[in-house]
Amino acid sequence: MHHHPGRYPTTRLRRTRQHEWLRRVVAETALAPADLVWPLFVHEHEASHPVASMPGVERLSIDGIVKAAADAAGLGIPAVALFPVIDVRHKTDDARHAFDADSLVCRTVRAVRQETGDAVGIICDVALDPYTTHGHDGLLRDGRILNDETVDVLRRQAVVLAEAGCHVVAPSDMMDGRVGAIRAALDAAGRHDVCILSYAAKYASAFYGPFRDALGSHAALATAARLGVADKKTYQMDPANADEALREIALDLAEGADMVMVKPAGTALDVIWRVKQAFGVPTLAYQVSGEYAMIQAAAANGWIDGGKAAVESLLVLKRAGADAVLTYFAPEIARALTTSA
Ligand code: PBG
């Protein structure tokens, strides 16, 4: 507590809640377009294709992504995060398409960069899930996810993405030691300017379901179940743990992470708070697909006001200490914030 709060009736906390202008004066936290990062799905087709479990979200063509990035710039959204829908014929056990310079995501990065230059940040996931036949973020052998062999592929993937022109690589795989390996590989390739945003505290969560729909990785993960690794619990964190999240963050920072992420966001407000307090580094939160889907589903049923719920769900992430939030609501919220200001 900062100081004694005073005593009723001299002190009446409702006094500063009376008017909209006064509530705005005393607001401790604000949400702005600059706080939002927009995750986008790119696919090989010309027509866009809706994601059934994420109303309002579509898989876009490369041209569609270029246009979305330009829209982001116009709306004051600082960055987009790209996720490719990879055709099954490019999925292999060794995930070699992950470091193919002609992959869908690399072509997309080049196209966006050509159009928007440095006006919009381009963030690319570093993980093998789009590229493995089994949908795991790492290589799998004899029923185990291999750590160091996976890291070897991740650093090659990171360099290829950097060379395509992305500004930020975001390892979301949760292998040990990958941040250090990626930093060393980027530096050796002369890419010291490329940032690392580490998905440092990423939980094995039930809230990623719609994202896996969007990428079509459910089928692959069914293969994984047959191979004896049905879930991602041997590399993603147990939602029971928060001290461990701080250790993950400390290690990734020591290895060279520029920014860290906590994911999912709404189920980890305490973790966001502790990370920001403990390290004071740029801290992002990812409001994941399932969080988005829940708000949209309830809103579609008329059970909640979707727009208000979206703003509230994002504002509290800022209150918890997040500097920015990845959210599928980004364009809608940025538009609303711009027109109401
Ligand atoms: C893959 C990845 C996932 C998400 C981002 N990167 C899914 C997973 O780990 O299975 C989830 C994002 C979301 O649910 O919105 N490494």
Tab-separated table of C-alpha atoms and ligand atoms in Angstrom:
chain	number	residue	atom	x	y	z
A	1	MET	CA	0.000	0.000	0.000
A	2	HIS	CA	1.289	3.467	-0.836
A	3	HIS	CA	-0.425	5.369	1.966
A	4	HIS	CA	-3.497	5.378	4.174
A	5	PRO	CA	-6.583	5.678	1.967
A	6	GLY	CA	-8.378	8.134	4.279
A	7	ARG	CA	-11.764	7.621	5.807
A	8	TYR	CA	-15.396	7.841	4.767
A	9	PRO	CA	-17.209	10.273	4.610
A	10	THR	CA	-14.292	12.662	3.961
A	11	THR	CA	-12.919	10.263	1.418
A	12	ARG	CA	-15.346	9.062	-1.247
A	13	LEU	CA	-13.688	7.051	-4.006
A	14	ARG	CA	-16.795	7.368	-6.154
A	15	ARG	CA	-16.053	11.096	-6.442
A	16	THR	CA	-13.475	10.520	-9.200
A	17	ARG	CA	-15.731	8.110	-11.059
A	18	GLN	CA	-18.565	10.584	-11.729
A	19	HIS	CA	-17.789	11.778	-15.241
A	20	GLU	CA	-16.223	10.320	-18.322
A	21	TRP	CA	-13.629	13.123	-18.451
A	22	LEU	CA	-12.683	12.532	-14.813
A	23	ARG	CA	-12.389	8.791	-15.274
A	24	ARG	CA	-10.076	9.538	-18.169
A	25	VAL	CA	-7.979	11.872	-16.015
A	26	VAL	CA	-7.436	9.263	-13.309
A	27	ALA	CA	-7.007	6.249	-15.608
A	28	GLU	CA	-3.756	4.468	-14.748
A	29	THR	CA	-3.535	2.445	-17.920
A	30	ALA	CA	-4.414	3.085	-21.537
A	31	LEU	CA	-4.653	0.999	-24.657
A	32	ALA	CA	-3.352	2.441	-27.923
A	33	PRO	CA	-2.856	1.066	-31.438
A	34	ALA	CA	0.897	1.139	-30.735
A	35	ASP	CA	0.360	-1.608	-28.136
A	36	LEU	CA	-1.005	-4.077	-30.674
A	37	VAL	CA	0.712	-6.665	-32.835
A	38	TRP	CA	-1.437	-8.323	-35.487
A	39	PRO	CA	-0.952	-12.076	-36.146
A	40	LEU	CA	-1.749	-13.028	-39.760
A	41	PHE	CA	-2.186	-16.364	-41.539
A	42	VAL	CA	-0.853	-16.689	-45.083
A	43	HIS	CA	-1.699	-19.505	-47.498
A	44	GLU	CA	-0.806	-20.411	-51.097
A	45	HIS	CA	-4.229	-19.609	-52.556
A	46	GLU	CA	-5.448	-16.392	-54.138
A	47	ALA	CA	-8.846	-16.384	-52.458
A	48	SER	CA	-8.992	-15.749	-48.741
A	49	HIS	CA	-10.404	-18.487	-46.594
A	50	PRO	CA	-12.104	-17.985	-43.214
A	51	VAL	CA	-10.975	-19.863	-40.117
A	52	ALA	CA	-14.200	-21.396	-38.812
A	53	SER	CA	-13.190	-21.352	-35.148
A	54	MET	CA	-11.909	-17.750	-35.352
A	55	PRO	CA	-14.766	-15.599	-36.693
A	56	GLY	CA	-13.347	-12.516	-38.413
A	57	VAL	CA	-9.960	-14.144	-39.132
A	58	GLU	CA	-9.013	-15.312	-42.619
A	59	ARG	CA	-6.101	-17.075	-44.207
A	60	LEU	CA	-4.839	-14.585	-46.810
A	61	SER	CA	-2.857	-14.725	-50.042
A	62	ILE	CA	0.565	-13.089	-50.144
A	63	ASP	CA	-1.067	-10.047	-51.757
A	64	GLY	CA	-3.663	-10.073	-49.004
A	65	ILE	CA	-0.903	-10.023	-46.388
A	66	VAL	CA	0.835	-7.127	-48.139
A	67	LYS	CA	-2.428	-5.209	-48.048
A	68	ALA	CA	-3.020	-6.104	-44.384
A	69	ALA	CA	0.470	-4.870	-43.502
A	70	ALA	CA	-0.258	-1.582	-45.249
A	71	ASP	CA	-3.562	-1.375	-43.335
A	72	ALA	CA	-1.643	-1.983	-40.108
A	73	ALA	CA	0.623	0.961	-40.920
A	74	GLY	CA	-2.414	3.154	-41.576
A	75	LEU	CA	-4.002	2.124	-38.290
A	76	GLY	CA	-0.873	2.744	-36.227
A	77	ILE	CA	-0.321	-0.947	-35.522
A	78	PRO	CA	3.472	-1.237	-35.281
A	79	ALA	CA	3.988	-4.841	-36.352
A	80	VAL	CA	2.505	-7.987	-37.854
A	81	ALA	CA	3.361	-11.596	-36.985
A	82	LEU	CA	3.256	-14.041	-39.886
A	83	PHE	CA	2.138	-17.672	-39.713
A	84	PRO	CA	2.182	-19.808	-42.881
A	85	VAL	CA	-0.277	-22.569	-43.748
A	86	ILE	CA	2.079	-25.152	-45.208
A	87	ASP	CA	0.945	-27.658	-47.809
A	88	VAL	CA	1.284	-31.299	-46.660
A	89	ARG	CA	3.703	-32.049	-49.482
A	90	HIS	CA	6.225	-29.759	-47.758
A	91	LYS	CA	5.912	-31.492	-44.382
A	92	THR	CA	8.660	-34.007	-43.649
A	93	ASP	CA	10.150	-35.749	-40.630
A	94	ASP	CA	13.268	-33.584	-40.817
A	95	ALA	CA	11.310	-30.307	-41.359
A	96	ARG	CA	13.745	-29.252	-44.065
A	97	HIS	CA	11.261	-26.841	-45.659
A	98	ALA	CA	11.701	-24.682	-42.538
A	99	PHE	CA	14.978	-23.388	-43.979
A	100	ASP	CA	13.948	-23.207	-47.620
A	101	ALA	CA	14.440	-19.617	-48.819
A	102	ASP	CA	11.532	-20.098	-51.240
A	103	SER	CA	9.037	-21.159	-48.613
A	104	LEU	CA	5.692	-19.407	-48.389
A	105	VAL	CA	6.666	-17.347	-45.372
A	106	CYS	CA	9.954	-16.204	-46.935
A	107	ARG	CA	8.167	-15.125	-50.126
A	108	THR	CA	5.617	-13.297	-47.990
A	109	VAL	CA	8.278	-11.500	-45.982
A	110	ARG	CA	10.009	-10.332	-49.159
A	111	ALA	CA	6.734	-9.065	-50.620
A	112	VAL	CA	5.735	-7.186	-47.466
A	113	ARG	CA	9.173	-5.708	-46.989
A	114	GLN	CA	9.234	-4.507	-50.582
A	115	GLU	CA	5.914	-2.741	-50.138
A	116	THR	CA	6.161	-1.334	-46.613
A	117	GLY	CA	9.936	-1.224	-46.001
A	118	ASP	CA	10.543	-0.491	-42.331
A	119	ALA	CA	7.152	1.150	-41.750
A	120	VAL	CA	5.704	-2.055	-40.263
A	121	GLY	CA	7.647	-4.570	-38.211
A	122	ILE	CA	7.635	-8.116	-39.561
A	123	ILE	CA	7.791	-10.823	-36.911
A	124	CYS	CA	8.289	-14.461	-37.902
A	125	ASP	CA	7.780	-17.538	-35.783
A	126	VAL	CA	10.750	-19.846	-35.417
A	127	ALA	CA	9.457	-23.354	-34.741
A	128	LEU	CA	9.048	-26.514	-36.772
A	129	ASP	CA	5.337	-27.246	-36.303
A	130	PRO	CA	4.230	-26.084	-39.782
A	131	TYR	CA	6.943	-28.234	-41.376
A	132	THR	CA	6.897	-31.565	-39.516
A	133	THR	CA	4.625	-34.443	-40.551
A	134	HIS	CA	3.597	-34.812	-36.900
A	135	GLY	CA	3.046	-31.105	-36.134
A	136	HIS	CA	5.479	-30.932	-33.244
A	137	ASP	CA	7.682	-27.871	-32.832
A	138	GLY	CA	10.753	-30.124	-32.765
A	139	LEU	CA	12.144	-33.231	-34.398
A	140	LEU	CA	10.788	-36.499	-33.077
A	141	ARG	CA	12.570	-39.831	-32.748
A	142	ASP	CA	11.583	-42.943	-30.788
A	143	GLY	CA	8.724	-41.171	-29.080
A	144	ARG	CA	10.855	-38.220	-27.919
A	145	ILE	CA	11.239	-34.625	-29.053
A	146	LEU	CA	14.942	-34.056	-29.696
A	147	ASN	CA	16.329	-30.823	-28.265
A	148	ASP	CA	19.776	-30.125	-29.706
A	149	GLU	CA	19.017	-31.578	-33.162
A	150	THR	CA	15.961	-29.312	-33.283
A	151	VAL	CA	18.019	-26.266	-32.300
A	152	ASP	CA	20.286	-26.952	-35.288
A	153	VAL	CA	17.307	-26.671	-37.619
A	154	LEU	CA	15.882	-23.614	-35.798
A	155	ARG	CA	19.051	-21.580	-36.249
A	156	ARG	CA	19.049	-22.309	-39.970
A	157	GLN	CA	15.359	-21.341	-40.106
A	158	ALA	CA	16.092	-18.076	-38.262
A	159	VAL	CA	18.887	-17.110	-40.661
A	160	VAL	CA	16.743	-17.821	-43.723
A	161	LEU	CA	13.912	-15.702	-42.286
A	162	ALA	CA	16.345	-12.886	-41.479
A	163	GLU	CA	17.734	-13.025	-44.998
A	164	ALA	CA	14.213	-12.810	-46.406
A	165	GLY	CA	13.937	-9.511	-44.532
A	166	CYS	CA	12.020	-10.041	-41.314
A	167	HIS	CA	12.858	-7.629	-38.500
A	168	VAL	CA	12.181	-9.961	-35.599
A	169	VAL	CA	12.511	-13.703	-35.231
A	170	ALA	CA	10.309	-15.174	-32.552
A	171	PRO	CA	11.288	-18.651	-31.392
A	172	SER	CA	8.080	-20.278	-30.139
A	173	ASP	CA	9.400	-23.820	-29.910
A	174	MET	CA	10.510	-23.900	-26.231
A	175	MET	CA	13.649	-25.957	-26.882
A	176	ASP	CA	16.472	-25.318	-24.393
A	177	GLY	CA	19.341	-23.195	-25.645
A	178	ARG	CA	17.726	-22.047	-28.851
A	179	VAL	CA	17.945	-18.317	-28.210
A	180	GLY	CA	21.722	-18.420	-27.800
A	181	ALA	CA	22.139	-20.623	-30.862
A	182	ILE	CA	19.906	-18.371	-32.967
A	183	ARG	CA	21.719	-15.200	-31.811
A	184	ALA	CA	25.087	-16.734	-32.697
A	185	ALA	CA	23.820	-17.902	-36.098
A	186	LEU	CA	22.306	-14.496	-36.913
A	187	ASP	CA	25.493	-12.690	-35.902
A	188	ALA	CA	27.661	-15.093	-37.909
A	189	ALA	CA	25.452	-14.294	-40.912
A	190	GLY	CA	25.942	-10.544	-40.349
A	191	ARG	CA	22.397	-10.073	-39.091
A	192	HIS	CA	23.135	-8.382	-35.750
A	193	ASP	CA	20.237	-5.998	-36.355
A	194	VAL	CA	17.584	-8.710	-36.361
A	195	CYS	CA	15.799	-8.827	-32.988
A	196	ILE	CA	14.888	-11.927	-31.054
A	197	LEU	CA	11.476	-11.969	-29.417
A	198	SER	CA	11.525	-15.102	-27.338
A	199	TYR	CA	8.337	-16.961	-26.508
A	200	ALA	CA	10.087	-17.453	-23.188
A	201	ALA	CA	7.175	-18.540	-21.034
A	202	LYS	CA	4.911	-20.524	-23.295
A	203	TYR	CA	2.491	-22.847	-21.617
A	204	ALA	CA	1.169	-26.196	-22.856
A	205	SER	CA	-2.307	-24.761	-23.245
A	206	ALA	CA	-5.750	-25.885	-24.330
A	207	PHE	CA	-6.270	-22.405	-25.776
A	208	TYR	CA	-4.237	-22.978	-28.961
A	209	GLY	CA	-6.927	-25.147	-30.576
A	210	PRO	CA	-8.277	-22.660	-33.153
A	211	PHE	CA	-4.721	-21.719	-34.234
A	212	ARG	CA	-4.064	-25.359	-35.030
A	213	ASP	CA	-7.315	-25.317	-37.068
A	214	ALA	CA	-6.051	-22.290	-38.954
A	215	LEU	CA	-2.785	-24.002	-39.851
A	216	GLY	CA	-4.362	-27.417	-40.367
A	217	SER	CA	-1.964	-28.985	-37.876
A	218	HIS	CA	-4.633	-31.016	-36.055
A	219	ALA	CA	-4.256	-33.810	-38.622
A	220	ALA	CA	-0.497	-33.754	-38.144
A	221	LEU	CA	-0.876	-33.880	-34.373
A	222	ALA	CA	-3.109	-36.938	-34.766
A	223	THR	CA	-0.095	-38.583	-36.415
A	224	ALA	CA	1.924	-37.457	-33.409
A	225	ALA	CA	-0.484	-39.242	-31.079
A	226	ARG	CA	0.099	-42.453	-33.034
A	227	LEU	CA	3.835	-41.920	-32.594
A	228	GLY	CA	3.327	-41.667	-28.849
A	229	VAL	CA	3.664	-37.880	-28.341
A	230	ALA	CA	0.111	-36.589	-28.285
A	231	ASP	CA	0.784	-33.251	-26.608
A	232	LYS	CA	3.521	-30.634	-26.201
A	233	LYS	CA	4.014	-31.032	-22.449
A	234	THR	CA	7.639	-32.168	-22.670
A	235	TYR	CA	8.660	-28.758	-23.994
A	236	GLN	CA	5.885	-26.234	-23.301
A	237	MET	CA	5.404	-25.244	-19.647
A	238	ASP	CA	2.997	-26.590	-17.076
A	239	PRO	CA	0.329	-23.951	-16.269
A	240	ALA	CA	0.924	-24.827	-12.605
A	241	ASN	CA	4.284	-23.020	-12.664
A	242	ALA	CA	5.345	-19.389	-12.443
A	243	ASP	CA	8.782	-19.503	-10.748
A	244	GLU	CA	9.843	-21.699	-13.638
A	245	ALA	CA	8.648	-19.018	-16.061
A	246	LEU	CA	11.040	-16.549	-14.428
A	247	ARG	CA	13.883	-19.029	-14.915
A	248	GLU	CA	12.939	-19.443	-18.581
A	249	ILE	CA	12.972	-15.665	-19.015
A	250	ALA	CA	16.313	-15.263	-17.196
A	251	LEU	CA	17.935	-17.884	-19.411
A	252	ASP	CA	16.568	-16.424	-22.647
A	253	LEU	CA	17.742	-12.936	-21.649
A	254	ALA	CA	21.193	-14.283	-20.811
A	255	GLU	CA	21.263	-15.935	-24.228
A	256	GLY	CA	20.453	-12.681	-25.988
A	257	ALA	CA	16.668	-12.266	-26.217
A	258	ASP	CA	15.754	-8.600	-26.870
A	259	MET	CA	12.112	-9.003	-25.924
A	260	VAL	CA	10.236	-11.745	-24.129
A	261	MET	CA	6.725	-13.068	-24.428
A	262	VAL	CA	4.256	-14.725	-22.098
A	263	LYS	CA	1.628	-16.951	-23.721
A	264	PRO	CA	-1.319	-17.397	-23.387
A	265	ALA	CA	-1.961	-13.951	-21.922
A	266	GLY	CA	-5.241	-13.882	-20.012
A	267	THR	CA	-4.456	-16.991	-17.966
A	268	ALA	CA	-1.036	-15.635	-16.979
A	269	LEU	CA	-1.586	-12.109	-15.651
A	270	ASP	CA	0.451	-12.977	-12.565
A	271	VAL	CA	3.318	-14.190	-14.724
A	272	ILE	CA	3.297	-11.034	-16.865
A	273	TRP	CA	3.355	-8.955	-13.690
A	274	ARG	CA	6.229	-10.886	-12.134
A	275	VAL	CA	8.290	-10.879	-15.329
A	276	LYS	CA	7.945	-7.125	-15.746
A	277	GLN	CA	8.729	-6.456	-12.081
A	278	ALA	CA	11.691	-8.834	-11.982
A	279	PHE	CA	13.419	-7.959	-15.251
A	280	GLY	CA	12.040	-4.669	-16.560
A	281	VAL	CA	12.588	-5.803	-20.132
A	282	PRO	CA	10.234	-5.383	-23.098
A	283	THR	CA	7.484	-7.845	-22.250
A	284	LEU	CA	4.835	-8.935	-24.727
A	285	ALA	CA	1.762	-11.044	-24.134
A	286	TYR	CA	0.022	-13.225	-26.707
A	287	GLN	CA	-3.758	-13.265	-26.501
A	288	VAL	CA	-4.060	-16.603	-28.273
A	289	SER	CA	-6.590	-18.057	-30.662
A	290	GLY	CA	-8.720	-19.728	-27.980
A	291	GLU	CA	-9.010	-16.503	-25.988
A	292	TYR	CA	-10.125	-14.716	-29.143
A	293	ALA	CA	-12.555	-17.507	-30.052
A	294	MET	CA	-14.208	-17.476	-26.628
A	295	ILE	CA	-14.958	-13.770	-26.799
A	296	GLN	CA	-16.213	-14.029	-30.386
A	297	ALA	CA	-18.398	-17.049	-29.617
A	298	ALA	CA	-20.020	-15.449	-26.590
A	299	ALA	CA	-20.535	-12.211	-28.532
A	300	ALA	CA	-22.084	-14.081	-31.476
A	301	ASN	CA	-24.607	-15.558	-29.053
A	302	GLY	CA	-25.431	-12.125	-27.714
A	303	TRP	CA	-24.109	-13.103	-24.279
A	304	ILE	CA	-21.465	-10.395	-24.020
A	305	ASP	CA	-20.592	-7.205	-25.875
A	306	GLY	CA	-17.663	-8.449	-27.950
A	307	GLY	CA	-16.048	-5.084	-28.616
A	308	LYS	CA	-16.105	-4.073	-24.959
A	309	ALA	CA	-14.907	-7.493	-23.816
A	310	ALA	CA	-12.036	-7.341	-26.304
A	311	VAL	CA	-10.886	-3.926	-25.088
A	312	GLU	CA	-11.141	-4.994	-21.443
A	313	SER	CA	-9.243	-8.232	-22.060
A	314	LEU	CA	-6.392	-6.245	-23.659
A	315	LEU	CA	-6.359	-3.320	-21.225
A	316	VAL	CA	-5.811	-5.638	-18.252
A	317	LEU	CA	-2.761	-7.094	-19.979
A	318	LYS	CA	-1.289	-3.601	-20.053
A	319	ARG	CA	-2.208	-3.166	-16.382
A	320	ALA	CA	-0.380	-6.410	-15.591
A	321	GLY	CA	2.746	-4.960	-17.194
A	322	ALA	CA	2.697	-5.983	-20.851
A	323	ASP	CA	4.298	-3.457	-23.194
A	324	ALA	CA	2.427	-4.846	-26.195
A	325	VAL	CA	-0.013	-7.585	-27.029
A	326	LEU	CA	-0.332	-9.951	-29.950
A	327	THR	CA	-4.031	-10.157	-30.669
A	328	TYR	CA	-6.325	-11.134	-33.511
A	329	PHE	CA	-8.476	-8.168	-32.469
A	330	ALA	CA	-5.693	-5.757	-33.476
A	331	PRO	CA	-7.270	-4.115	-36.564
A	332	GLU	CA	-10.760	-3.884	-35.061
A	333	ILE	CA	-9.479	-2.368	-31.818
A	334	ALA	CA	-7.050	-0.010	-33.545
A	335	ARG	CA	-9.891	1.218	-35.754
A	336	ALA	CA	-12.179	1.737	-32.748
A	337	LEU	CA	-9.458	3.555	-30.784
A	338	THR	CA	-8.674	5.802	-33.732
A	339	THR	CA	-12.254	6.774	-34.470
A	340	SER	CA	-13.211	7.369	-30.803
A	341	ALA	CA	-10.138	9.553	-30.114
B	1	PBG	C1	3.605	-22.872	-32.811
B	1	PBG	C2	2.722	-21.794	-32.296
B	1	PBG	C3	1.477	-21.988	-31.679
B	1	PBG	C4	0.940	-20.713	-31.488
B	1	PBG	C5	1.874	-19.780	-31.956
B	1	PBG	N1	2.992	-20.474	-32.433
B	1	PBG	C6	0.708	-23.221	-31.388
B	1	PBG	C7	1.318	-24.302	-30.586
B	1	PBG	O1	2.303	-24.126	-29.879
B	1	PBG	O2	0.798	-25.396	-30.697
B	1	PBG	C8	-0.410	-20.463	-30.903
B	1	PBG	C9	-1.041	-19.154	-31.185
B	1	PBG	C10	-2.506	-19.104	-30.924
B	1	PBG	O3	-3.137	-20.047	-30.407
B	1	PBG	O4	-3.092	-18.059	-31.251
B	1	PBG	N2	4.881	-22.935	-32.330
